[in-house]
Amino acid sequence: MSISIKGLDKIYPNGNHALKNINLEIPTGMFGLLGPNGAGKSTLMRILVALMEPTAGKVDVFGYDLMKDRKKVRSLLGYLPQDFRFFAKYKTHEFLDYAARLSGMNNTRKRKQAVDAMLESVGLFDVRERYANKLSGGMKRRLGIAQALIHNPKVVIVDEPTTGLDPEERIRFRNLLSEISENEVTIILSTHIVGDISSSCKCMALINKGEVSFYGAPQDMLREAEGKVWRIQVSADELHEVDKRYPVIATIPSGTGWEVQVVANEIKGYDAKPYPPNLEHAYVYHMESRLNLWTNG
Ligand code: ADP
């Protein structure tokens, strides 16, 4: 295990109970932390990178205690926060050089080599002379990951990295993360976008209202939702009724009415056909079943 989290609790000074007894084992490779806004993901990330102390609990990073060996743990970690910004005065390569200096790379020649190699691997070498704050959204995110990786950390934590990116940039960024995770680097990817949790995440956790509601492989999350997703053919009048009774995932015009996709353990009173779940369906299933929001018919 690269990170072991036991009994983690965070209560903010204003009384917000953001994390409630979080227990997670994060293996090496790509780990997805999925949950809606306000679930507690950023709070957990900030604790993991030692920017904030938990109210209770214990975190081990490669055997080092986060609270006792903060300096050592920090050296093992790279972090790309959600709202990463660049100073206007730095060109792309100057910014990365600055990040490398901050991480303690004092030898100018070696630092230049490391910066060039990193720019190459994140696909920014050709734009290295451009001012960092003038890069496109996707390029900025890639420069963000480059600064998180420049000191060769064993774990990289990325918080909502694809928010605001267009689909092409999003795919490119996801592929970049997969490539990085192949080089023995653990990546913790925190996101509210189900599509970010791709097949490259061997393991994932679903977090909601400060609690873990699923932990395991994405395929297991899918399997648990099998037989719980339904397709119902309804008239326009019935649509409202179905919407009130079941969590609706999709509504598609069909003939004179609608085809509605819903999650439920069983459907009563409608002609429902089972539908093979995708990860988005499974996400809704787990969120809803945890909250017990739906009625069973
Ligand atoms: P996420 O990253 O999943 O969107 P956050 O960790 O930002 O969730 O927030 C979890 C909960 O903690 C929310 O209810 C949020 O309002 C609250 N929260 C976050 N930061 C603070 C803070 N500095 N002070 C008080 N409450 C906070």
CSV table of N, CA and C in Angstrom, one decimal, residues 94-234:
chain,number,residue,atom,x,y,z
A,94,GLU,N,10.7,28.9,-17.4
A,94,GLU,CA,11.2,29.6,-16.2
A,94,GLU,C,10.4,29.2,-14.9
A,95,PHE,N,9.1,29.0,-15.2
A,95,PHE,CA,8.2,28.6,-14.0
A,95,PHE,C,8.7,27.2,-13.5
A,96,LEU,N,8.9,26.3,-14.5
A,96,LEU,CA,9.3,25.0,-14.0
A,96,LEU,C,10.6,24.9,-13.4
A,97,ASP,N,11.5,25.8,-13.9
A,97,ASP,CA,12.8,25.9,-13.3
A,97,ASP,C,12.7,26.5,-11.8
A,98,TYR,N,11.8,27.4,-11.7
A,98,TYR,CA,11.5,28.0,-10.3
A,98,TYR,C,11.0,26.9,-9.4
A,99,ALA,N,10.1,26.1,-9.9
A,99,ALA,CA,9.5,25.0,-9.1
A,99,ALA,C,10.6,24.0,-8.7
A,100,ALA,N,11.5,23.7,-9.7
A,100,ALA,CA,12.6,22.8,-9.4
A,100,ALA,C,13.6,23.3,-8.4
A,101,ARG,N,13.9,24.6,-8.5
A,101,ARG,CA,14.7,25.3,-7.4
A,101,ARG,C,14.1,25.1,-6.1
A,102,LEU,N,12.8,25.4,-6.0
A,102,LEU,CA,12.1,25.3,-4.7
A,102,LEU,C,12.2,23.9,-4.1
A,103,SER,N,12.2,22.9,-5.0
A,103,SER,CA,12.3,21.6,-4.5
A,103,SER,C,13.7,21.1,-4.1
A,104,GLY,N,14.7,22.1,-4.3
A,104,GLY,CA,16.0,21.8,-3.8
A,104,GLY,C,17.0,21.3,-4.9
A,105,MET,N,16.6,21.5,-6.1
A,105,MET,CA,17.6,21.1,-7.2
A,105,MET,C,18.5,22.3,-7.4
A,106,ASN,N,19.7,22.2,-6.8
A,106,ASN,CA,20.6,23.4,-6.9
A,106,ASN,C,21.6,23.4,-8.1
A,107,ASN,N,21.9,22.2,-8.6
A,107,ASN,CA,22.8,22.2,-9.7
A,107,ASN,C,22.1,22.7,-11.0
A,108,THR,N,22.6,23.8,-11.6
A,108,THR,CA,22.0,24.5,-12.7
A,108,THR,C,21.9,23.6,-13.9
A,109,ARG,N,23.0,22.9,-14.2
A,109,ARG,CA,23.0,22.1,-15.4
A,109,ARG,C,22.0,20.9,-15.3
A,110,LYS,N,22.0,20.2,-14.2
A,110,LYS,CA,21.1,19.1,-14.0
A,110,LYS,C,19.7,19.6,-13.9
A,111,ARG,N,19.5,20.8,-13.4
A,111,ARG,CA,18.1,21.3,-13.3
A,111,ARG,C,17.6,21.6,-14.7
A,112,LYS,N,18.4,22.2,-15.5
A,112,LYS,CA,18.0,22.5,-16.9
A,112,LYS,C,17.6,21.2,-17.6
A,113,GLN,N,18.4,20.2,-17.4
A,113,GLN,CA,18.1,18.9,-18.1
A,113,GLN,C,16.8,18.3,-17.6
A,114,ALA,N,16.6,18.4,-16.3
A,114,ALA,CA,15.3,17.9,-15.7
A,114,ALA,C,14.1,18.6,-16.2
A,115,VAL,N,14.3,20.0,-16.3
A,115,VAL,CA,13.2,20.8,-16.7
A,115,VAL,C,12.8,20.5,-18.2
A,116,ASP,N,13.9,20.4,-19.1
A,116,ASP,CA,13.6,20.1,-20.5
A,116,ASP,C,13.0,18.8,-20.6
A,117,ALA,N,13.5,17.8,-19.9
A,117,ALA,CA,12.9,16.4,-20.0
A,117,ALA,C,11.4,16.4,-19.6
A,118,MET,N,11.2,17.2,-18.5
A,118,MET,CA,9.8,17.2,-18.0
A,118,MET,C,8.9,17.9,-19.0
A,119,LEU,N,9.4,19.0,-19.6
A,119,LEU,CA,8.6,19.8,-20.6
A,119,LEU,C,8.3,18.9,-21.8
A,120,GLU,N,9.2,18.1,-22.1
A,120,GLU,CA,9.1,17.1,-23.2
A,120,GLU,C,8.0,16.1,-22.9
A,121,SER,N,8.1,15.6,-21.7
A,121,SER,CA,7.2,14.5,-21.4
A,121,SER,C,5.7,14.9,-21.2
A,122,VAL,N,5.5,16.2,-20.8
A,122,VAL,CA,4.1,16.7,-20.7
A,122,VAL,C,3.7,17.4,-22.0
A,123,GLY,N,4.5,17.4,-23.0
A,123,GLY,CA,4.1,18.0,-24.3
A,123,GLY,C,4.1,19.5,-24.3
A,124,LEU,N,5.1,20.1,-23.6
A,124,LEU,CA,5.1,21.6,-23.6
A,124,LEU,C,6.5,22.1,-24.0
A,125,PHE,N,7.3,21.3,-24.5
A,125,PHE,CA,8.7,21.8,-24.9
A,125,PHE,C,8.6,22.8,-26.0
A,126,ASP,N,7.7,22.6,-26.9
A,126,ASP,CA,7.6,23.6,-28.1
A,126,ASP,C,7.0,24.9,-27.6
A,127,VAL,N,6.4,25.0,-26.5
A,127,VAL,CA,5.8,26.3,-26.1
A,127,VAL,C,6.6,26.8,-24.8
A,128,ARG,N,7.8,26.3,-24.6
A,128,ARG,CA,8.5,26.7,-23.4
A,128,ARG,C,8.8,28.2,-23.2
A,129,GLU,N,8.8,28.9,-24.4
A,129,GLU,CA,9.1,30.3,-24.3
A,129,GLU,C,7.9,31.2,-24.1
A,130,ARG,N,6.7,30.5,-24.1
A,130,ARG,CA,5.4,31.3,-23.9
A,130,ARG,C,5.2,31.6,-22.4
A,131,TYR,N,4.7,32.7,-22.1
A,131,TYR,CA,4.4,33.1,-20.7
A,131,TYR,C,3.4,32.1,-20.2
A,132,ALA,N,3.6,31.5,-19.0
A,132,ALA,CA,2.8,30.4,-18.4
A,132,ALA,C,1.3,30.8,-18.3
A,133,ASN,N,1.1,32.1,-17.9
A,133,ASN,CA,-0.3,32.5,-17.8
A,133,ASN,C,-1.0,32.7,-19.1
A,134,LYS,N,-0.3,32.6,-20.2
A,134,LYS,CA,-0.9,32.7,-21.6
A,134,LYS,C,-1.1,31.4,-22.2
A,135,LEU,N,-0.8,30.3,-21.5
A,135,LEU,CA,-1.0,29.0,-22.1
A,135,LEU,C,-2.5,28.7,-22.1
A,136,SER,N,-2.9,27.7,-22.9
A,136,SER,CA,-4.4,27.3,-22.9
A,136,SER,C,-4.7,26.5,-21.6
A,137,GLY,N,-6.0,26.3,-21.3
A,137,GLY,CA,-6.4,25.6,-20.1
A,137,GLY,C,-5.7,24.3,-19.9
A,138,GLY,N,-5.7,23.5,-21.0
A,138,GLY,CA,-5.1,22.2,-21.0
A,138,GLY,C,-3.6,22.2,-20.7
A,139,MET,N,-3.0,23.2,-21.4
A,139,MET,CA,-1.5,23.3,-21.2
A,139,MET,C,-1.2,23.8,-19.8
A,140,LYS,N,-2.0,24.7,-19.3
A,140,LYS,CA,-1.7,25.1,-17.9
A,140,LYS,C,-1.8,23.9,-16.9
A,141,ARG,N,-2.8,23.0,-17.2
A,141,ARG,CA,-3.0,21.9,-16.3
A,141,ARG,C,-1.8,20.9,-16.5
A,142,ARG,N,-1.2,20.8,-17.7
A,142,ARG,CA,-0.1,20.0,-17.9
A,142,ARG,C,1.2,20.6,-17.2
A,143,LEU,N,1.3,21.9,-17.3
A,143,LEU,CA,2.4,22.6,-16.6
A,143,LEU,C,2.2,22.4,-15.0
A,144,GLY,N,1.0,22.4,-14.6
A,144,GLY,CA,0.7,22.1,-13.2
A,144,GLY,C,1.2,20.7,-12.8
A,145,ILE,N,0.9,19.8,-13.6
A,145,ILE,CA,1.3,18.4,-13.2
A,145,ILE,C,2.8,18.3,-13.3
A,146,ALA,N,3.4,19.0,-14.3
A,146,ALA,CA,4.9,19.0,-14.4
A,146,ALA,C,5.6,19.6,-13.1
A,147,GLN,N,5.0,20.7,-12.5
A,147,GLN,CA,5.6,21.2,-11.3
A,147,GLN,C,5.4,20.2,-10.1
A,148,ALA,N,4.3,19.4,-10.2
A,148,ALA,CA,4.1,18.5,-9.1
A,148,ALA,C,5.0,17.3,-9.2
A,149,LEU,N,5.5,17.0,-10.4
A,149,LEU,CA,6.4,15.8,-10.7
A,149,LEU,C,7.9,16.1,-10.7
A,150,ILE,N,8.2,17.4,-10.7
A,150,ILE,CA,9.6,17.7,-11.0
A,150,ILE,C,10.6,17.2,-9.9
A,151,HIS,N,10.2,17.0,-8.7
A,151,HIS,CA,11.1,16.5,-7.7
A,151,HIS,C,11.0,14.9,-7.5
A,152,ASN,N,10.4,14.3,-8.6
A,152,ASN,CA,10.3,12.8,-8.6
A,152,ASN,C,9.6,12.3,-7.3
A,153,PRO,N,8.4,12.7,-7.1
A,153,PRO,CA,7.6,12.2,-5.9
A,153,PRO,C,7.1,10.8,-6.2
A,154,LYS,N,6.8,10.1,-5.1
A,154,LYS,CA,6.2,8.8,-5.2
A,154,LYS,C,4.7,8.8,-5.4
A,155,VAL,N,4.2,9.9,-4.9
A,155,VAL,CA,2.7,10.0,-4.9
A,155,VAL,C,2.4,11.4,-5.5
A,156,VAL,N,1.5,11.5,-6.4
A,156,VAL,CA,1.0,12.8,-6.9
A,156,VAL,C,-0.5,12.9,-6.7
A,157,ILE,N,-0.9,14.0,-6.1
A,157,ILE,CA,-2.3,14.2,-5.8
A,157,ILE,C,-2.8,15.3,-6.7
A,158,VAL,N,-3.8,15.0,-7.4
A,158,VAL,CA,-4.4,16.0,-8.3
A,158,VAL,C,-5.9,16.2,-8.0
A,159,ASP,N,-6.2,17.5,-7.8
A,159,ASP,CA,-7.6,17.9,-7.3
A,159,ASP,C,-8.4,18.5,-8.5
A,160,GLU,N,-9.4,17.8,-8.9
A,160,GLU,CA,-10.3,18.2,-10.0
A,160,GLU,C,-9.5,18.7,-11.2
A,161,PRO,N,-8.7,17.9,-11.8
A,161,PRO,CA,-7.8,18.4,-12.8
A,161,PRO,C,-8.5,18.7,-14.2
A,162,THR,N,-9.6,18.1,-14.4
A,162,THR,CA,-10.2,18.2,-15.8
A,162,THR,C,-11.3,19.2,-15.8
A,163,THR,N,-11.7,19.8,-14.6
A,163,THR,CA,-12.8,20.8,-14.6
A,163,THR,C,-12.4,22.0,-15.5
A,164,GLY,N,-13.3,22.3,-16.4
A,164,GLY,CA,-13.1,23.5,-17.2
A,164,GLY,C,-12.3,23.2,-18.5
A,165,LEU,N,-11.9,22.0,-18.7
A,165,LEU,CA,-11.1,21.6,-19.9
A,165,LEU,C,-12.1,21.2,-21.0
A,166,ASP,N,-11.8,21.5,-22.3
A,166,ASP,CA,-12.7,21.0,-23.3
A,166,ASP,C,-12.4,19.5,-23.5
A,167,PRO,N,-13.3,18.7,-24.2
A,167,PRO,CA,-13.2,17.3,-24.2
A,167,PRO,C,-11.9,16.7,-24.7
A,168,GLU,N,-11.3,17.4,-25.8
A,168,GLU,CA,-10.1,17.0,-26.3
A,168,GLU,C,-8.9,17.1,-25.3
A,169,GLU,N,-8.9,18.2,-24.6
A,169,GLU,CA,-7.9,18.5,-23.6
A,169,GLU,C,-8.0,17.5,-22.4
A,170,ARG,N,-9.3,17.2,-22.1
A,170,ARG,CA,-9.6,16.3,-21.0
A,170,ARG,C,-9.1,14.9,-21.2
A,171,ILE,N,-9.3,14.5,-22.5
A,171,ILE,CA,-8.8,13.1,-22.8
A,171,ILE,C,-7.3,13.1,-22.8
A,172,ARG,N,-6.7,14.2,-23.3
A,172,ARG,CA,-5.2,14.3,-23.4
A,172,ARG,C,-4.6,14.2,-21.9
A,173,PHE,N,-5.3,15.0,-21.0
A,173,PHE,CA,-4.8,15.0,-19.6
A,173,PHE,C,-5.0,13.7,-19.0
A,174,ARG,N,-6.1,13.0,-19.2
A,174,ARG,CA,-6.3,11.7,-18.6
A,174,ARG,C,-5.2,10.7,-19.1
A,175,ASN,N,-4.9,10.8,-20.4
A,175,ASN,CA,-3.9,9.9,-21.0
A,175,ASN,C,-2.5,10.2,-20.3
A,176,LEU,N,-2.3,11.5,-20.1
A,176,LEU,CA,-1.0,11.8,-19.5
A,176,LEU,C,-0.9,11.2,-18.1
A,177,LEU,N,-2.0,11.3,-17.3
A,177,LEU,CA,-2.0,10.7,-16.0
A,177,LEU,C,-1.8,9.2,-16.0
A,178,SER,N,-2.4,8.6,-17.0
A,178,SER,CA,-2.2,7.1,-17.1
A,178,SER,C,-0.7,6.8,-17.4
A,179,GLU,N,-0.1,7.6,-18.3
A,179,GLU,CA,1.3,7.3,-18.6
A,179,GLU,C,2.2,7.5,-17.3
A,180,ILE,N,1.9,8.6,-16.6
A,180,ILE,CA,2.7,8.8,-15.4
A,180,ILE,C,2.5,7.7,-14.4
A,181,SER,N,1.3,7.2,-14.3
A,181,SER,CA,1.1,6.1,-13.3
A,181,SER,C,1.8,4.8,-13.7
A,182,GLU,N,2.1,4.7,-14.9
A,182,GLU,CA,2.8,3.5,-15.4
A,182,GLU,C,4.3,3.5,-14.9
A,183,ASN,N,4.8,4.7,-14.5
A,183,ASN,CA,6.2,4.8,-14.0
A,183,ASN,C,6.3,4.7,-12.5
A,184,GLU,N,5.5,3.8,-11.9
A,184,GLU,CA,5.7,3.5,-10.4
A,184,GLU,C,5.3,4.7,-9.6
A,185,VAL,N,4.5,5.7,-10.1
A,185,VAL,CA,4.0,6.8,-9.4
A,185,VAL,C,2.6,6.6,-9.0
A,186,THR,N,2.2,6.7,-7.8
A,186,THR,CA,0.8,6.6,-7.4
A,186,THR,C,0.2,8.0,-7.7
A,187,ILE,N,-1.0,7.9,-8.3
A,187,ILE,CA,-1.7,9.2,-8.6
A,187,ILE,C,-3.0,9.1,-7.9
A,188,ILE,N,-3.3,10.1,-7.1
A,188,ILE,CA,-4.6,10.2,-6.5
A,188,ILE,C,-5.4,11.3,-7.2
A,189,LEU,N,-6.4,10.8,-7.9
A,189,LEU,CA,-7.2,11.7,-8.8
A,189,LEU,C,-8.5,12.0,-8.1
A,190,SER,N,-8.7,13.2,-7.7
A,190,SER,CA,-9.9,13.6,-7.0
A,190,SER,C,-10.8,14.3,-8.0
A,191,THR,N,-12.0,13.9,-8.2
A,191,THR,CA,-12.9,14.4,-9.2
A,191,THR,C,-14.4,14.3,-8.9
A,192,HIS,N,-15.2,15.2,-9.5
A,192,HIS,CA,-16.7,14.9,-9.4
A,192,HIS,C,-17.2,14.5,-10.8
A,193,ILE,N,-16.2,14.2,-11.7
A,193,ILE,CA,-16.6,13.8,-13.1
A,193,ILE,C,-16.4,12.3,-13.2
A,194,VAL,N,-17.5,11.6,-13.4
A,194,VAL,CA,-17.4,10.1,-13.5
A,194,VAL,C,-16.4,9.7,-14.6
A,195,GLY,N,-16.5,10.4,-15.7
A,195,GLY,CA,-15.7,10.0,-16.8
A,195,GLY,C,-14.2,10.1,-16.6
A,196,ASP,N,-13.8,10.8,-15.5
A,196,ASP,CA,-12.3,10.9,-15.2
A,196,ASP,C,-11.9,9.5,-14.6
A,197,ILE,N,-12.8,8.8,-14.0
A,197,ILE,CA,-12.4,7.5,-13.4
A,197,ILE,C,-12.5,6.5,-14.5
A,198,SER,N,-11.4,6.4,-15.2
A,198,SER,CA,-11.4,5.5,-16.4
A,198,SER,C,-10.9,4.1,-16.0
A,199,SER,N,-10.7,3.3,-17.0
A,199,SER,CA,-10.3,1.9,-16.7
A,199,SER,C,-8.8,1.9,-16.1
A,200,SER,N,-8.2,3.1,-16.3
A,200,SER,CA,-6.8,3.2,-15.7
A,200,SER,C,-6.8,3.2,-14.2
A,201,CYS,N,-7.9,3.6,-13.6
A,201,CYS,CA,-8.0,3.5,-12.1
A,201,CYS,C,-8.3,2.1,-11.7
A,202,LYS,N,-7.3,1.5,-11.1
A,202,LYS,CA,-7.5,0.1,-10.7
A,202,LYS,C,-8.4,0.0,-9.5
A,203,CYS,N,-8.2,1.1,-8.7
A,203,CYS,CA,-9.0,1.1,-7.4
A,203,CYS,C,-9.6,2.5,-7.3
A,204,MET,N,-10.7,2.6,-6.6
A,204,MET,CA,-11.4,3.9,-6.4
A,204,MET,C,-12.2,3.9,-5.1
A,205,ALA,N,-12.5,5.1,-4.7
A,205,ALA,CA,-13.4,5.3,-3.6
A,205,ALA,C,-14.5,6.3,-4.0
A,206,LEU,N,-15.7,6.1,-3.5
A,206,LEU,CA,-16.7,7.0,-3.7
A,206,LEU,C,-17.0,7.7,-2.3
A,207,ILE,N,-16.9,9.0,-2.3
A,207,ILE,CA,-17.1,9.7,-1.1
A,207,ILE,C,-18.3,10.7,-1.1
A,208,ASN,N,-19.1,10.6,-0.1
A,208,ASN,CA,-20.3,11.5,-0.1
A,208,ASN,C,-20.6,11.9,1.3
A,209,LYS,N,-20.8,13.2,1.5
A,209,LYS,CA,-21.1,13.8,2.8
A,209,LYS,C,-20.0,13.3,3.9
A,210,GLY,N,-18.8,13.3,3.4
A,210,GLY,CA,-17.7,13.0,4.3
A,210,GLY,C,-17.5,11.6,4.7
A,211,GLU,N,-18.2,10.7,4.0
A,211,GLU,CA,-18.1,9.3,4.3
A,211,GLU,C,-17.8,8.5,3.0
A,212,VAL,N,-17.1,7.3,3.2
A,212,VAL,CA,-16.8,6.5,2.0
A,212,VAL,C,-18.0,5.6,1.8
A,213,SER,N,-18.6,5.7,0.6
A,213,SER,CA,-19.8,4.9,0.3
A,213,SER,C,-19.5,3.7,-0.6
A,214,PHE,N,-18.3,3.7,-1.3
A,214,PHE,CA,-17.8,2.6,-2.0
A,214,PHE,C,-16.3,2.6,-2.1
A,215,TYR,N,-15.7,1.4,-2.0
A,215,TYR,CA,-14.3,1.3,-2.1
A,215,TYR,C,-14.0,0.0,-2.9
A,216,GLY,N,-13.2,0.1,-3.9
A,216,GLY,CA,-12.9,-1.1,-4.7
A,216,GLY,C,-12.5,-0.8,-6.1
A,217,ALA,N,-12.6,-1.8,-7.0
A,217,ALA,CA,-12.3,-1.6,-8.4
A,217,ALA,C,-13.6,-1.0,-9.1
A,218,PRO,N,-13.4,-0.1,-10.1
A,218,PRO,CA,-14.5,0.4,-10.9
A,218,PRO,C,-15.4,-0.7,-11.4
A,219,GLN,N,-14.8,-1.8,-11.8
A,219,GLN,CA,-15.6,-2.9,-12.3
A,219,GLN,C,-16.6,-3.5,-11.2
A,220,ASP,N,-16.1,-3.5,-10.0
A,220,ASP,CA,-16.9,-3.9,-8.9
A,220,ASP,C,-18.1,-3.0,-8.6
A,221,MET,N,-17.8,-1.7,-8.8
A,221,MET,CA,-18.9,-0.7,-8.6
A,221,MET,C,-20.0,-0.9,-9.7
A,222,LEU,N,-19.5,-1.2,-10.9
A,222,LEU,CA,-20.4,-1.6,-12.0
A,222,LEU,C,-21.2,-2.8,-11.7
A,223,ARG,N,-20.5,-3.8,-11.2
A,223,ARG,CA,-21.2,-5.1,-11.0
A,223,ARG,C,-22.3,-5.0,-9.9
A,224,GLU,N,-22.0,-4.2,-8.9
A,224,GLU,CA,-23.0,-4.0,-7.8
A,224,GLU,C,-24.2,-3.3,-8.3
A,225,ALA,N,-24.1,-2.6,-9.5
A,225,ALA,CA,-25.3,-1.9,-10.0
A,225,ALA,C,-26.0,-2.7,-11.1
A,226,GLU,N,-25.5,-3.9,-11.4
A,226,GLU,CA,-26.1,-4.7,-12.4
A,226,GLU,C,-27.5,-5.1,-11.9
A,227,GLY,N,-28.5,-5.0,-12.8
A,227,GLY,CA,-29.9,-5.4,-12.4
A,227,GLY,C,-30.6,-4.3,-11.6
A,228,LYS,N,-29.9,-3.1,-11.5
A,228,LYS,CA,-30.6,-2.0,-10.7
A,228,LYS,C,-30.9,-0.8,-11.6
A,229,VAL,N,-30.5,-1.0,-12.9
A,229,VAL,CA,-30.8,0.1,-13.8
A,229,VAL,C,-31.9,-0.4,-14.8
A,230,TRP,N,-32.9,0.5,-15.0
A,230,TRP,CA,-34.0,0.1,-15.8
A,230,TRP,C,-34.4,1.1,-16.8
A,231,ARG,N,-35.0,0.6,-17.9
A,231,ARG,CA,-35.5,1.4,-19.0
A,231,ARG,C,-37.0,1.4,-18.9
A,232,ILE,N,-37.7,2.5,-18.8
A,232,ILE,CA,-39.1,2.5,-18.8
A,232,ILE,C,-39.7,3.3,-19.9
A,233,GLN,N,-40.7,2.8,-20.6
A,233,GLN,CA,-41.3,3.6,-21.7
A,233,GLN,C,-42.6,4.2,-21.0
A,234,VAL,N,-42.6,5.6,-21.0
A,234,VAL,CA,-43.7,6.3,-20.4
A,234,VAL,C,-44.3,7.3,-21.3
